[in-house]
PDB file of C-alpha atoms in Angstrom:
ATOM      1  CA  MET A 129      10.491   3.688   5.781  1.00  0.00           C
ATOM      2  CA  GLY A 130      11.132   6.246   3.109  1.00  0.00           C
ATOM      3  CA  VAL A 131       8.585   8.712   1.876  1.00  0.00           C
ATOM      4  CA  GLY A 132       9.275   7.530  -1.669  1.00  0.00           C
ATOM      5  CA  ASP A 133       8.198   3.983  -0.822  1.00  0.00           C
ATOM      6  CA  LYS A 134       5.028   5.237   0.822  1.00  0.00           C
ATOM      7  CA  MET A 135       4.214   7.364  -2.228  1.00  0.00           C
ATOM      8  CA  GLU A 136       4.904   4.432  -4.542  1.00  0.00           C
ATOM      9  CA  HIS A 137       2.573   2.175  -2.576  1.00  0.00           C
ATOM     10  CA  GLY A 138      -0.118   4.845  -2.578  1.00  0.00           C
ATOM     11  CA  ALA A 139       0.262   5.195  -6.346  1.00  0.00           C
ATOM     12  CA  GLU A 140      -0.076   1.415  -6.720  1.00  0.00           C
ATOM     13  CA  GLU A 141      -3.313   1.547  -4.743  1.00  0.00           C
ATOM     14  CA  LEU A 142      -4.630   4.345  -6.955  1.00  0.00           C
ATOM     15  CA  LYS A 143      -3.665   2.377 -10.081  1.00  0.00           C
ATOM     16  CA  GLY A 144      -5.668  -0.563  -8.760  1.00  0.00           C
ATOM     17  CA  LYS A 145      -8.699   1.621  -8.138  1.00  0.00           C
ATOM     18  CA  VAL A 146      -8.478   3.042 -11.659  1.00  0.00           C
ATOM     19  CA  LYS A 147      -8.274  -0.459 -13.161  1.00  0.00           C
ATOM     20  CA  GLN A 148     -11.309  -1.473 -11.121  1.00  0.00           C
ATOM     21  CA  GLY A 149     -13.277   1.524 -12.341  1.00  0.00           C
ATOM     22  CA  VAL A 150     -12.329   1.062 -15.977  1.00  0.00           C
ATOM     23  CA  GLY A 151     -13.046  -2.652 -15.770  1.00  0.00           C
ATOM     24  CA  LYS A 152     -16.422  -2.034 -14.203  1.00  0.00           C
ATOM     25  CA  ALA A 153     -17.333   0.705 -16.692  1.00  0.00           C
ATOM     26  CA  THR A 154     -16.365  -1.407 -19.697  1.00  0.00           C
ATOM     27  CA  GLY A 155     -17.673  -4.713 -18.384  1.00  0.00           C
ATOM     28  CA  ASP A 156     -14.156  -6.179 -18.351  1.00  0.00           C
ATOM     29  CA  GLU A 157     -14.329  -8.453 -15.314  1.00  0.00           C
ATOM     30  CA  SER A 158     -10.703  -9.521 -15.750  1.00  0.00           C
ATOM     31  CA  LEU A 159      -9.445  -5.926 -15.567  1.00  0.00           C
ATOM     32  CA  GLU A 160     -11.709  -5.214 -12.601  1.00  0.00           C
ATOM     33  CA  ALA A 161     -10.331  -8.278 -10.781  1.00  0.00           C
ATOM     34  CA  GLU A 162      -6.775  -7.243 -11.621  1.00  0.00           C
ATOM     35  CA  GLY A 163      -7.525  -3.837 -10.108  1.00  0.00           C
ATOM     36  CA  HIS A 164      -8.791  -5.461  -6.915  1.00  0.00           C
ATOM     37  CA  ALA A 165      -5.607  -7.558  -6.732  1.00  0.00           C
ATOM     38  CA  ASP A 166      -3.361  -4.524  -7.315  1.00  0.00           C
ATOM     39  CA  GLU A 167      -5.169  -2.567  -4.621  1.00  0.00           C
ATOM     40  CA  ALA A 168      -4.940  -5.438  -2.132  1.00  0.00           C
ATOM     41  CA  LYS A 169      -1.223  -5.841  -2.818  1.00  0.00           C
ATOM     42  CA  ALA A 170      -0.652  -2.122  -2.273  1.00  0.00           C
ATOM     43  CA  ASP A 171      -2.691  -2.229   0.949  1.00  0.00           C
ATOM     44  CA  LEU A 172      -0.475  -5.031   2.270  1.00  0.00           C
ATOM     45  CA  LYS A 173       2.636  -3.044   1.417  1.00  0.00           C
ATOM     46  CA  GLN A 174       1.201  -0.038   3.262  1.00  0.00           C
ATOM     47  CA  VAL A 175       0.531  -2.178   6.337  1.00  0.00           C
ATOM     48  CA  GLY A 176       4.139  -3.363   6.133  1.00  0.00           C
ATOM     49  CA  ASP A 177       5.276   0.263   5.982  1.00  0.00           C
ATOM     50  CA  GLU A 178       3.247   1.069   9.092  1.00  0.00           C
ATOM     51  CA  LEU A 179       4.665  -1.933  10.967  1.00  0.00           C
ATOM     52  CA  LYS A 180       8.214  -0.949  10.055  1.00  0.00           C
ATOM     53  CA  ASP A 181       7.565   2.611  11.211  1.00  0.00           C
ATOM     54  CA  ALA A 182       6.085   1.358  14.492  1.00  0.00           C
ATOM     55  CA  GLY A 183       9.108  -0.888  15.024  1.00  0.00           C
ATOM     56  CA  GLU A 184      11.466   2.017  14.415  1.00  0.00           C
ATOM     57  CA  ARG A 185       9.518   4.212  16.863  1.00  0.00           C
ATOM     58  CA  ALA A 186       9.618   1.457  19.494  1.00  0.00           C
ATOM     59  CA  LYS A 187      13.348   0.995  18.953  1.00  0.00           C
ATOM     60  CA  ASP A 188      13.916   4.741  19.237  1.00  0.00           C
ATOM     61  CA  ALA A 189      11.843   4.889  22.451  1.00  0.00           C
ATOM     62  CA  LEU A 190      13.862   2.101  24.008  1.00  0.00           C
ATOM     63  CA  THR A 191      17.145   3.666  22.907  1.00  0.00           C
ATOM     64  CA  ASP A 192      16.145   7.028  24.398  1.00  0.00           C
ATOM     65  CA  ARG A 193      15.507   5.379  27.757  1.00  0.00           C
ATOM     66  CA  GLY A 194      19.156   4.417  27.990  1.00  0.00           C
TER      67      GLY A 194
END
């Protein structure tokens, strides 16, 4: 998994947190909910990144064994 993808997913999570904060501060429940959804989506992408990385490490470990 590329560093760029990981940074993009982290930025998406931050964007969600900002939307949540702005929504909460302004009383905009729709924006706050959208922020929660954005953050959850980014979290899932980050979990996918971690699974891909773990799979690559496992593959590399098996390849190194011969």
